[in-house]
Coordinates of N, CA, C and O and ligand atoms in Angstrom, one line a residue:
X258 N 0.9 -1.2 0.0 CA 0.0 0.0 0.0 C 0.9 1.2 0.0 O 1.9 1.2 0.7
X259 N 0.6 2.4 -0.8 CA 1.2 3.3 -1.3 C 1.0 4.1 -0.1 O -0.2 3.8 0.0
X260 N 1.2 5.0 0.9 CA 0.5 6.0 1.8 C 1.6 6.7 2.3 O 2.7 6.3 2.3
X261 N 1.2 8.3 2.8 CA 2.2 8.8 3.4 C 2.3 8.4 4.6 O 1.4 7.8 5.2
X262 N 3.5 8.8 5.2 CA 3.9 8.2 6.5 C 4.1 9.5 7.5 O 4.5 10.6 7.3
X263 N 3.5 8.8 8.6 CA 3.4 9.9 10.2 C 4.4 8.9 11.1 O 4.4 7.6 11.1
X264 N 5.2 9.8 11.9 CA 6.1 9.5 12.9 C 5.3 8.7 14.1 O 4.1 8.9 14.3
X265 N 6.0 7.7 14.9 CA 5.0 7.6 16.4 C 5.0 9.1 17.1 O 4.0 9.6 17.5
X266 N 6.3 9.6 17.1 CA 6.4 10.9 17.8 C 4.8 11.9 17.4 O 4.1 12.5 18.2
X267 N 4.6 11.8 16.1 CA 3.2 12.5 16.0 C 1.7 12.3 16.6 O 0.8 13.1 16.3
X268 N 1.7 11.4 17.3 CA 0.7 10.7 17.9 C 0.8 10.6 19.1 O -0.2 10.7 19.8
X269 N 2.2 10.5 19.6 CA 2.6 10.0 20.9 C 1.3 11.0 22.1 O 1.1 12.2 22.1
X270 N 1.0 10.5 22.5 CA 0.1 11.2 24.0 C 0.4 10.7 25.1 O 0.8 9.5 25.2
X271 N 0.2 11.6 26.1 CA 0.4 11.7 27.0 C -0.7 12.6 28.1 O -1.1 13.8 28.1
X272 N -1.0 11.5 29.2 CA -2.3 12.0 29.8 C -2.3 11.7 31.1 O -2.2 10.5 31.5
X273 N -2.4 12.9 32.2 CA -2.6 12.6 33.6 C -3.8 12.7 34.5 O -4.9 12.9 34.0
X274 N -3.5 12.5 35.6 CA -5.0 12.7 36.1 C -4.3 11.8 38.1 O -3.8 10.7 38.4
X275 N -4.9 13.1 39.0 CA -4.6 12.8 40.1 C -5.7 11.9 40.5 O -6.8 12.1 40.3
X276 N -5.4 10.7 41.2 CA -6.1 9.6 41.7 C -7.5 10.3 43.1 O -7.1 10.8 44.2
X277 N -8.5 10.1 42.7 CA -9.5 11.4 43.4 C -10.5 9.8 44.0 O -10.5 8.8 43.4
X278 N -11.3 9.9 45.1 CA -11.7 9.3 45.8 C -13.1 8.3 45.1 O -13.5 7.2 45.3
X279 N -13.4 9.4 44.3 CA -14.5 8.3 43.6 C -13.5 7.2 42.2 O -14.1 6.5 41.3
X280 N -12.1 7.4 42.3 CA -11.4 5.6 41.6 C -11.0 5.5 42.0 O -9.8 5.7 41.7
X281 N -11.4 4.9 43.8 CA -11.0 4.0 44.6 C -11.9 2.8 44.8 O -13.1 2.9 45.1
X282 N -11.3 1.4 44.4 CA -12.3 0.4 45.2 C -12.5 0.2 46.7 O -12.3 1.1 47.4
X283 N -12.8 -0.9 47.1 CA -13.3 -1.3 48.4 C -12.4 -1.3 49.1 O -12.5 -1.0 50.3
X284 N -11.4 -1.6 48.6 CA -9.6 -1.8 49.4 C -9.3 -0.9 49.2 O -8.4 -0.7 50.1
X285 N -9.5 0.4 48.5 CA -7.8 1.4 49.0 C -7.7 1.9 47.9 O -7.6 3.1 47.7
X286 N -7.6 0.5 46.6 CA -6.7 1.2 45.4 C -7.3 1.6 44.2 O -8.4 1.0 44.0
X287 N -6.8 2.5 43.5 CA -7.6 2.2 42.0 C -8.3 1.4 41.7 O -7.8 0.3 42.0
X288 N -9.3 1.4 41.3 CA -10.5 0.7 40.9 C -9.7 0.5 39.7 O -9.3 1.5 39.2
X289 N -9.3 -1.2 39.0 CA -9.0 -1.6 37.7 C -9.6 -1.0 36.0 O -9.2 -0.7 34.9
X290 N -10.9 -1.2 36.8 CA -11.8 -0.7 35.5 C -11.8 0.3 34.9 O -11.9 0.4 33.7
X291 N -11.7 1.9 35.9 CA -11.2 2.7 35.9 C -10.2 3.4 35.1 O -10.4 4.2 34.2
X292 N -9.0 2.6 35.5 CA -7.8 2.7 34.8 C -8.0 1.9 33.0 O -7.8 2.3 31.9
X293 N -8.4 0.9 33.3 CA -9.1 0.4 32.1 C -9.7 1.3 31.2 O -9.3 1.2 30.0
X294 N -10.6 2.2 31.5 CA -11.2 2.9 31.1 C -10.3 4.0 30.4 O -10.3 4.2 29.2
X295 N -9.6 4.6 31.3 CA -8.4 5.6 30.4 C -7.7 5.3 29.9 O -7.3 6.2 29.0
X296 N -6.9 3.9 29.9 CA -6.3 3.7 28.8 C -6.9 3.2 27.4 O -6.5 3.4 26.3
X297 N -8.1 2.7 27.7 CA -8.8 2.6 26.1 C -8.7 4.4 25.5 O -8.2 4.7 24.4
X298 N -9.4 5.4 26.5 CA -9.6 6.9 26.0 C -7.9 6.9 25.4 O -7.6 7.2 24.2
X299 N -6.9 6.6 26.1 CA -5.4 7.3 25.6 C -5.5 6.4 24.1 O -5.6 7.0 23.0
X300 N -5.4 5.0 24.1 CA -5.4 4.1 22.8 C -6.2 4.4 21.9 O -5.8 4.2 20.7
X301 N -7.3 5.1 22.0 CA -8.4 5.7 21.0 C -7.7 7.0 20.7 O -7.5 7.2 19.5
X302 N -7.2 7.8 21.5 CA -6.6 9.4 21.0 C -5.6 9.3 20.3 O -5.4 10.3 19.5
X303 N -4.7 8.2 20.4 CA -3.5 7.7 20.0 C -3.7 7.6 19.0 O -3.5 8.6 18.3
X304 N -4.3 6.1 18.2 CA -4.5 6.3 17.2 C -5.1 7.3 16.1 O -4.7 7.7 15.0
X305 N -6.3 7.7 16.9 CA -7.1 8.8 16.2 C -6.2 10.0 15.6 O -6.4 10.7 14.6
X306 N -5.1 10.0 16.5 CA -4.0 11.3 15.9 C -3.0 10.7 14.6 O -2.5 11.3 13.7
X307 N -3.1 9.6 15.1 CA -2.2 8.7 13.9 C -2.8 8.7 12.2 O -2.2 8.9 11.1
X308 N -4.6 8.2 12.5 CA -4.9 7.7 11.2 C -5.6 9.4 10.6 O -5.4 9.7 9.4
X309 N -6.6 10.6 11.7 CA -6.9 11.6 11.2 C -8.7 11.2 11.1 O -9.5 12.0 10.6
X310 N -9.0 9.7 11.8 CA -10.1 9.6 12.1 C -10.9 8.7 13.1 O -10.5 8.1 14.1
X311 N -12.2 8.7 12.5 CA -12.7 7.7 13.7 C -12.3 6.5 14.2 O -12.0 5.7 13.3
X312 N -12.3 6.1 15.0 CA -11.4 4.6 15.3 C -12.5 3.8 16.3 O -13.5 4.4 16.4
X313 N -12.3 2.6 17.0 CA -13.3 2.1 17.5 C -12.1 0.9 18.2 O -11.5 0.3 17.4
X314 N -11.9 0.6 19.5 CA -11.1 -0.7 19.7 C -11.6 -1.8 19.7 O -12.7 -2.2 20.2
X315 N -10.4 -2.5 19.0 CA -11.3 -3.8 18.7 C -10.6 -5.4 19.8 O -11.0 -6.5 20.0
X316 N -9.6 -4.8 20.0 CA -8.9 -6.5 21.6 C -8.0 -5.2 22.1 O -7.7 -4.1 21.6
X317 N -7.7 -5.8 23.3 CA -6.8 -5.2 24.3 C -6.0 -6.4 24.8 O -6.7 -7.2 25.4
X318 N -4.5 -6.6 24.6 CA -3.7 -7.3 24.7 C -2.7 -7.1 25.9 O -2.3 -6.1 26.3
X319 N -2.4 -8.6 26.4 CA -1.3 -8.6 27.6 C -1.5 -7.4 28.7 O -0.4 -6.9 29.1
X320 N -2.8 -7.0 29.1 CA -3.3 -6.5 29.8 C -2.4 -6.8 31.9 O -2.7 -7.7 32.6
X321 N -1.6 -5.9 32.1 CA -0.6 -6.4 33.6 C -1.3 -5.5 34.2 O -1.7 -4.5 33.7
X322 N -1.5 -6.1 35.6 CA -1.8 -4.9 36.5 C -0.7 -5.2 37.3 O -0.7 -6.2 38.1
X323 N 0.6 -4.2 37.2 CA 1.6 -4.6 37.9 C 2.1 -4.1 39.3 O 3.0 -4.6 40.1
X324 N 1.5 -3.2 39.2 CA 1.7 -2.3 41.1 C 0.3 -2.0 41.2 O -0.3 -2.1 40.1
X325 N -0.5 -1.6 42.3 CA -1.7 -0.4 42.6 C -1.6 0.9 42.4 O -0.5 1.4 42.0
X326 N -2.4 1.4 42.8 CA -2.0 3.1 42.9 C -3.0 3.6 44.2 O -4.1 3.1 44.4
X327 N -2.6 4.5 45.0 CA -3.4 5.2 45.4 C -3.7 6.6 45.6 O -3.1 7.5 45.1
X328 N -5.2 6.9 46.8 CA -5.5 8.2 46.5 C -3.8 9.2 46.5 O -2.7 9.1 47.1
X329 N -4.5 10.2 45.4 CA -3.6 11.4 45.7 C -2.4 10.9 44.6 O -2.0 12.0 44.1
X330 N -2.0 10.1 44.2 CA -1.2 9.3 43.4 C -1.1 10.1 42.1 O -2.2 10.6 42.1
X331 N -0.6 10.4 41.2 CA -0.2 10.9 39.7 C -0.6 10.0 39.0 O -0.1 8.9 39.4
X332 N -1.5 9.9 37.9 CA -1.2 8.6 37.5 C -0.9 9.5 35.9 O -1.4 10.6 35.6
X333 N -0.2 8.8 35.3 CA 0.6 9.2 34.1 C 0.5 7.7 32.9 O 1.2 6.7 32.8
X334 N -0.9 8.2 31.8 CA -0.6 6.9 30.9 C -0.1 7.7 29.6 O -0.4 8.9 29.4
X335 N 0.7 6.9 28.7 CA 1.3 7.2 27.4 C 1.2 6.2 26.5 O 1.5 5.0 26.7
X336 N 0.8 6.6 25.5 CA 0.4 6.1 24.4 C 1.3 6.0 23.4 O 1.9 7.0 23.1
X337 N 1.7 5.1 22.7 CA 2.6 5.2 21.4 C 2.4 4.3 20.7 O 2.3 3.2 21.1
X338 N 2.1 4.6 19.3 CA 2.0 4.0 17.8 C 2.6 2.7 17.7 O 3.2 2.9 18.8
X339 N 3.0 1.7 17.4 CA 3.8 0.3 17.8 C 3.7 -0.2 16.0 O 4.7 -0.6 15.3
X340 N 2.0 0.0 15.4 CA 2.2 -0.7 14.4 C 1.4 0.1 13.5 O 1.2 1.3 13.9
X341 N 0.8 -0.2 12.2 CA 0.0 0.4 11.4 C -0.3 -0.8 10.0 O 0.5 -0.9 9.0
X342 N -1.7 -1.6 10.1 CA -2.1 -2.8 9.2 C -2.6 -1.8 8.1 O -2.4 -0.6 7.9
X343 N -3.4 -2.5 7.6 CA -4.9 -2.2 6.6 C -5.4 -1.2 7.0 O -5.0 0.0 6.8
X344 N -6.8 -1.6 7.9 CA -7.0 -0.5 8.5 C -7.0 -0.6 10.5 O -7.5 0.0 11.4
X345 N -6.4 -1.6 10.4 CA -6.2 -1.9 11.9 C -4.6 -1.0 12.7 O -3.6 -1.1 12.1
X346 N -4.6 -0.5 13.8 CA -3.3 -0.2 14.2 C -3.3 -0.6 15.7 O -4.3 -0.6 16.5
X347 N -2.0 -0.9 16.0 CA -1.5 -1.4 17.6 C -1.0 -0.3 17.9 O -0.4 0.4 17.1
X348 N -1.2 0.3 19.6 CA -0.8 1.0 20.2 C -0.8 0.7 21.8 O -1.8 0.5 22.5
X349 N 0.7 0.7 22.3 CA 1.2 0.7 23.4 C 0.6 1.6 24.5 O 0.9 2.7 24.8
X350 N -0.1 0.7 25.1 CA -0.2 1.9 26.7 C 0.7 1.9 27.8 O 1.1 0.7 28.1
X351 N 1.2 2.6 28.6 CA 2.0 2.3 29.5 C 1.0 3.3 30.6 O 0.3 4.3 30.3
X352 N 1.3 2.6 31.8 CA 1.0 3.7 32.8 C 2.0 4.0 34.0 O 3.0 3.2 34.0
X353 N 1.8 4.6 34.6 CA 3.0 5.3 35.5 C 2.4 5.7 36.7 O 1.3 6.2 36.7
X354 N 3.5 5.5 38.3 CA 2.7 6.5 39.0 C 3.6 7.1 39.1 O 4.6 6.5 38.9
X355 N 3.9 8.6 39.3 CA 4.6 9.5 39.7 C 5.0 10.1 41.3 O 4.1 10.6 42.0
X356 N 6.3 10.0 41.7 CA 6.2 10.7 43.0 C 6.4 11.6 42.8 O 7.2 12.1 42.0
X357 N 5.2 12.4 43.8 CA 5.3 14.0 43.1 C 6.7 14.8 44.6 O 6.6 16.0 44.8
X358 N 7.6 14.0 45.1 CA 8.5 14.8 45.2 C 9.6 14.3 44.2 O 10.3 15.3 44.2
X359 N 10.2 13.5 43.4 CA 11.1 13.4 42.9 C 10.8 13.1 41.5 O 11.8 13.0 40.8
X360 N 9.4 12.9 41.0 CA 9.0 12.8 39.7 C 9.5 11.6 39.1 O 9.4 11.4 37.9
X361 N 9.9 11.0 39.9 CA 10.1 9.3 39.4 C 9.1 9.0 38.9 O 8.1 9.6 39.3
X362 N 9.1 7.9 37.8 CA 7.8 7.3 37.1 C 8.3 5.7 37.5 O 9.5 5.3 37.5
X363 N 6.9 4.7 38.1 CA 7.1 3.8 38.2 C 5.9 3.0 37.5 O 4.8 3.5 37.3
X364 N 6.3 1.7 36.9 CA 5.4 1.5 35.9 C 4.1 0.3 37.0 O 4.4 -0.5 37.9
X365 N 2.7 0.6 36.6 CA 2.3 0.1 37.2 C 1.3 -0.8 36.2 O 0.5 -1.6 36.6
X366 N 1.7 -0.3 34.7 CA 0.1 -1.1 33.9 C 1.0 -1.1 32.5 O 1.9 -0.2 32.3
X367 N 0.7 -2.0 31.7 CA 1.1 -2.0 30.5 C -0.2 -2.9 29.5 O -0.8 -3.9 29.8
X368 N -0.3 -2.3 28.4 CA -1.0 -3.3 27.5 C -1.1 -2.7 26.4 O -1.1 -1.5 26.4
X369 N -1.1 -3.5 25.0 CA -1.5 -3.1 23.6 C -3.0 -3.4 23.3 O -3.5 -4.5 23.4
X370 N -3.4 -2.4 23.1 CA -4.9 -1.8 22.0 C -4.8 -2.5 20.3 O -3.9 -2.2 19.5
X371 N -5.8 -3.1 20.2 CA -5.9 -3.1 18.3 C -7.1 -2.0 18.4 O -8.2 -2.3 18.8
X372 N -6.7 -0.6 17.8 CA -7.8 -0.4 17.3 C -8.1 -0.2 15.2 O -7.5 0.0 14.2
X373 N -9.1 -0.2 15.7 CA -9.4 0.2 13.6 C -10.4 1.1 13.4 O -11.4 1.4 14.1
X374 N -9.8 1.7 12.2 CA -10.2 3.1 11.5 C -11.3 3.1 10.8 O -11.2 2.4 9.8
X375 N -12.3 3.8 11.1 CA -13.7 3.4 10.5 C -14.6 4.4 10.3 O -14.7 5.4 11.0
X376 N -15.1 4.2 9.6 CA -16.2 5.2 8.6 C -17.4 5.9 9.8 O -17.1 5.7 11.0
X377 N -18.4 6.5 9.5 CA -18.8 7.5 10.1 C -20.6 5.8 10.4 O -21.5 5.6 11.2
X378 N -20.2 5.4 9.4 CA -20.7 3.4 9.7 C -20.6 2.8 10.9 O -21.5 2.3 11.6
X379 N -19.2 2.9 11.1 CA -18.9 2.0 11.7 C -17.5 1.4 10.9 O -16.4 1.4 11.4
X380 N -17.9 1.1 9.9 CA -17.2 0.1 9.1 C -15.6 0.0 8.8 O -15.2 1.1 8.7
X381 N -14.8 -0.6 8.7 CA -13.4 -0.5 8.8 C -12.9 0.1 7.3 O -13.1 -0.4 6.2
X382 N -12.3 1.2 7.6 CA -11.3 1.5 6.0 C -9.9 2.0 6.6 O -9.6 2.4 7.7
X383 N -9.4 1.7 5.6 CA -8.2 2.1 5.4 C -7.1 3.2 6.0 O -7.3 4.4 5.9
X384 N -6.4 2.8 6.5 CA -5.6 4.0 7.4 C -5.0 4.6 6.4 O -4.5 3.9 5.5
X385 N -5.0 5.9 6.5 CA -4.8 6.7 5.3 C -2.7 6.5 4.9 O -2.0 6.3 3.9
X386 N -2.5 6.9 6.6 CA -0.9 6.8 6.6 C -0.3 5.8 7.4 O -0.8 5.2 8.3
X387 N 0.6 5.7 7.1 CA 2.3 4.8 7.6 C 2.5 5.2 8.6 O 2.1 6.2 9.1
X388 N 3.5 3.9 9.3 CA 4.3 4.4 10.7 C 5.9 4.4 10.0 O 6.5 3.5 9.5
X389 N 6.1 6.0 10.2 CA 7.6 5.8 10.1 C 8.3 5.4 10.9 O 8.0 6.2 11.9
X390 N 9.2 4.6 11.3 CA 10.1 4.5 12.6 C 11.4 4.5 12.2 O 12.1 4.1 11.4
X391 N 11.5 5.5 13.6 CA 13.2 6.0 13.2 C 13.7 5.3 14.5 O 14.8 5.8 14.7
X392 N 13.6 4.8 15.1 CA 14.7 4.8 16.5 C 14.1 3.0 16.7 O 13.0 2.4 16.6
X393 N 15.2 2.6 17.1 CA 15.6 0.9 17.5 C 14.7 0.5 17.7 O 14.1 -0.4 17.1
X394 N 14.0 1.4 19.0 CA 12.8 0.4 20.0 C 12.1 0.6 19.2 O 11.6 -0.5 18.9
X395 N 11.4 1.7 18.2 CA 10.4 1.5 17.2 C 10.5 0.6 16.2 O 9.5 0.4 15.6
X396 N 11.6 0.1 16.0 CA 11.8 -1.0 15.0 C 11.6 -2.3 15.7 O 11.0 -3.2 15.1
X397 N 12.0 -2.5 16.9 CA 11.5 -3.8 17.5 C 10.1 -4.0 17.7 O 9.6 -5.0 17.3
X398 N 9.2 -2.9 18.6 CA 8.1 -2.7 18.9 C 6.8 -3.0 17.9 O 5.6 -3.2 18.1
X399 N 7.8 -2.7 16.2 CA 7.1 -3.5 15.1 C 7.0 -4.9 14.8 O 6.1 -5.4 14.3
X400 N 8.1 -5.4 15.1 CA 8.5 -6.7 14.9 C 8.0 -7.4 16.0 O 7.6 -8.6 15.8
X401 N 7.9 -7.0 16.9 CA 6.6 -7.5 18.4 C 5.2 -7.5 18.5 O 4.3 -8.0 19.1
X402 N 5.3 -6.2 17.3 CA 3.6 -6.1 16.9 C 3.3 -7.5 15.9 O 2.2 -8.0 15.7
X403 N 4.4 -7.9 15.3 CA 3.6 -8.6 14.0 C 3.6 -10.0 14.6 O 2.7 -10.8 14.3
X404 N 4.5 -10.2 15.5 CA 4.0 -11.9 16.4 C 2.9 -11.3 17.1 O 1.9 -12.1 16.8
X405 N 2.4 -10.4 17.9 CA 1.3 -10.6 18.3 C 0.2 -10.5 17.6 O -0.8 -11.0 18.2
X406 N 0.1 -9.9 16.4 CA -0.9 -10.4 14.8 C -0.9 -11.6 15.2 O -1.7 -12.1 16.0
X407 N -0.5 -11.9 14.9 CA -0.1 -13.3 14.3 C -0.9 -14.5 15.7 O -1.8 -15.2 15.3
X408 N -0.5 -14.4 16.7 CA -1.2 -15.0 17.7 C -2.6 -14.2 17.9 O -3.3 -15.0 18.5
X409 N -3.1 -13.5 17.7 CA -4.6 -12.9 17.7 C -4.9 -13.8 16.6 O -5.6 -14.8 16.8
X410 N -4.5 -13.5 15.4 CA -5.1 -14.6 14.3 C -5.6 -15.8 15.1 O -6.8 -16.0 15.4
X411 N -4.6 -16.4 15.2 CA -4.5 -17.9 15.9 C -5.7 -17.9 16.6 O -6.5 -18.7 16.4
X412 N -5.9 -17.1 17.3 CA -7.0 -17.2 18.9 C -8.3 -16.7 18.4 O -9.3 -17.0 19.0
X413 N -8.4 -15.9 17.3 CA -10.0 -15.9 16.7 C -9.9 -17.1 16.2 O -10.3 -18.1 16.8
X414 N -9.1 -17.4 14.7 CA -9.4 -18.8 14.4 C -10.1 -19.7 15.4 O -11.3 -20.0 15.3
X415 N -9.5 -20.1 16.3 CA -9.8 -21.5 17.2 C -10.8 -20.9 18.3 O -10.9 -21.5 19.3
X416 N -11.6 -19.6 18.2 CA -12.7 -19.3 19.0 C -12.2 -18.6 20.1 O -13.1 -18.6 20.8
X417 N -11.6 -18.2 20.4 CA -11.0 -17.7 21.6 C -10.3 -16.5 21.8 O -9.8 -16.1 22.8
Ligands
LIG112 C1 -13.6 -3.8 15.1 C2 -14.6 -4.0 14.0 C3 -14.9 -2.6 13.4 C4 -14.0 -4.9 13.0 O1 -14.9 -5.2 12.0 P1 -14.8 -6.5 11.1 O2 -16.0 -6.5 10.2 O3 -14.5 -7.7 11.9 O4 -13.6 -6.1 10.1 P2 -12.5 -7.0 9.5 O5 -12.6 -8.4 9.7 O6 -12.4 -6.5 8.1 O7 -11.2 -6.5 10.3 C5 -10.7 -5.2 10.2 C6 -9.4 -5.1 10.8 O8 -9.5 -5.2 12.2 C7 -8.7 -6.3 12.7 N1 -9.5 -7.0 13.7 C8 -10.8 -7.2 13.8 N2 -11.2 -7.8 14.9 C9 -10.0 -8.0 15.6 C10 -9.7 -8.5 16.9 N3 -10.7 -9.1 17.6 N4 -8.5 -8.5 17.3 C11 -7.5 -7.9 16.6 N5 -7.7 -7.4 15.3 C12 -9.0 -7.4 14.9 C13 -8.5 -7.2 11.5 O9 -7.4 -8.0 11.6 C14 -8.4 -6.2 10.4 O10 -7.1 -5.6 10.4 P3 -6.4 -5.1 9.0 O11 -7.4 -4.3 8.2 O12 -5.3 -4.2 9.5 O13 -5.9 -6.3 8.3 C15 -15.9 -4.7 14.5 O14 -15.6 -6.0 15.0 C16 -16.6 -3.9 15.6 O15 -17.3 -2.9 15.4 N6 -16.4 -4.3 16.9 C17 -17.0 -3.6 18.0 C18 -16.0 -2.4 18.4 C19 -16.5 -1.8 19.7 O16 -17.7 -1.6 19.9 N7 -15.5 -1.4 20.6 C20 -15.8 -0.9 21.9 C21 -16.2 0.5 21.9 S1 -14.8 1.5 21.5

């Protein structure tokens, strides 16, 4: 496919939000679903800045909940471009908590979004542009996107 090409840097987002008492669960910590929730919004904005239109997510992959967070907590998710199909694209979420005395980021969530680019339908068309990748990890992060194609195949195939 012939298309012009956009940087991840063009896309890249970045989105905060102090941990406030109504996304706490019963225990203490962030409510999962919550955070769930904003990273699909960051994976939708992501792309959306990527392709120039509507998008819709279609699986959420290797989903970690790897530390908690709590109230008062930074929480810091970033979005980055990873791949660009047909009209399907992969995009990296990371989340972060921040101490707000030393601005450390510690990682507390990670997962890839498939989403795809779609008509005012619904319907899936074509991403207008390319992922250019200039830097190493953008080149690996493609090559990690295309085995995990490749295993999503596998798992609709066989129902799953
Ligand atoms: C996502 C959706 C538009 C795909 O429609 P479809 O008719 O299955 O379209 P296709 O089979 O042509 O697939 C289109 C692309 O999506 C990819 N795709 C579809 N379902 C997928 C899945 N479950 N996992 C990963 N990729 C998927 C296909 O591989 C294809 O990629 P490509 O064009 O880059 O090769 C449709 O399934 C849908 O509307 N799902 C509901 C989305 C939704 O409501 N999300 C929650 C709210 S945001």
């Amino acid at each position: 496919m012939d298309r012009q090409m956009r940087t991840v840097e063009f896309s890249h987002t970045e989105w905060m939000k102090c941990i406030q008492y109504e996304d706490i669960n019963g225990s203490g910590r962030l409510f999962g679903g919550r955070l769930m929730q904003w990273m699909d919004e960051v994976a939708g904005i992501t792309a959306t800045r990527h392709c120039g239109s509507y998008v819709t997510t279609a699986a959420v992959d290797n989903l970690t909940f790897k530390k908690g967070a709590f109230i008062n907590e930074i929480v810091v998710i970033i979005g980055r471009m990873t791949y660009v199909g047909r009209s399907s694209m992969e995009v990296r979420v990371d989340v972060y908590a921040e101490d707000r005395k030393t601005g450390n980021r510690q990682v507390i969530n990670r997962a890839y979004f498939t989403e795809v680019c779609v008509n005012e339908d619904g319907k899936p068309v074509p991403v207008e542009y390319g992922l250019e990748l200039v830097s190493e990890v953008e080149k690996a992060e493609w090559e990690g996107a295309k085995k995990r194609i490749e295993i999503r195949r596998k798992r609709r195939a066989e129902g799953y």
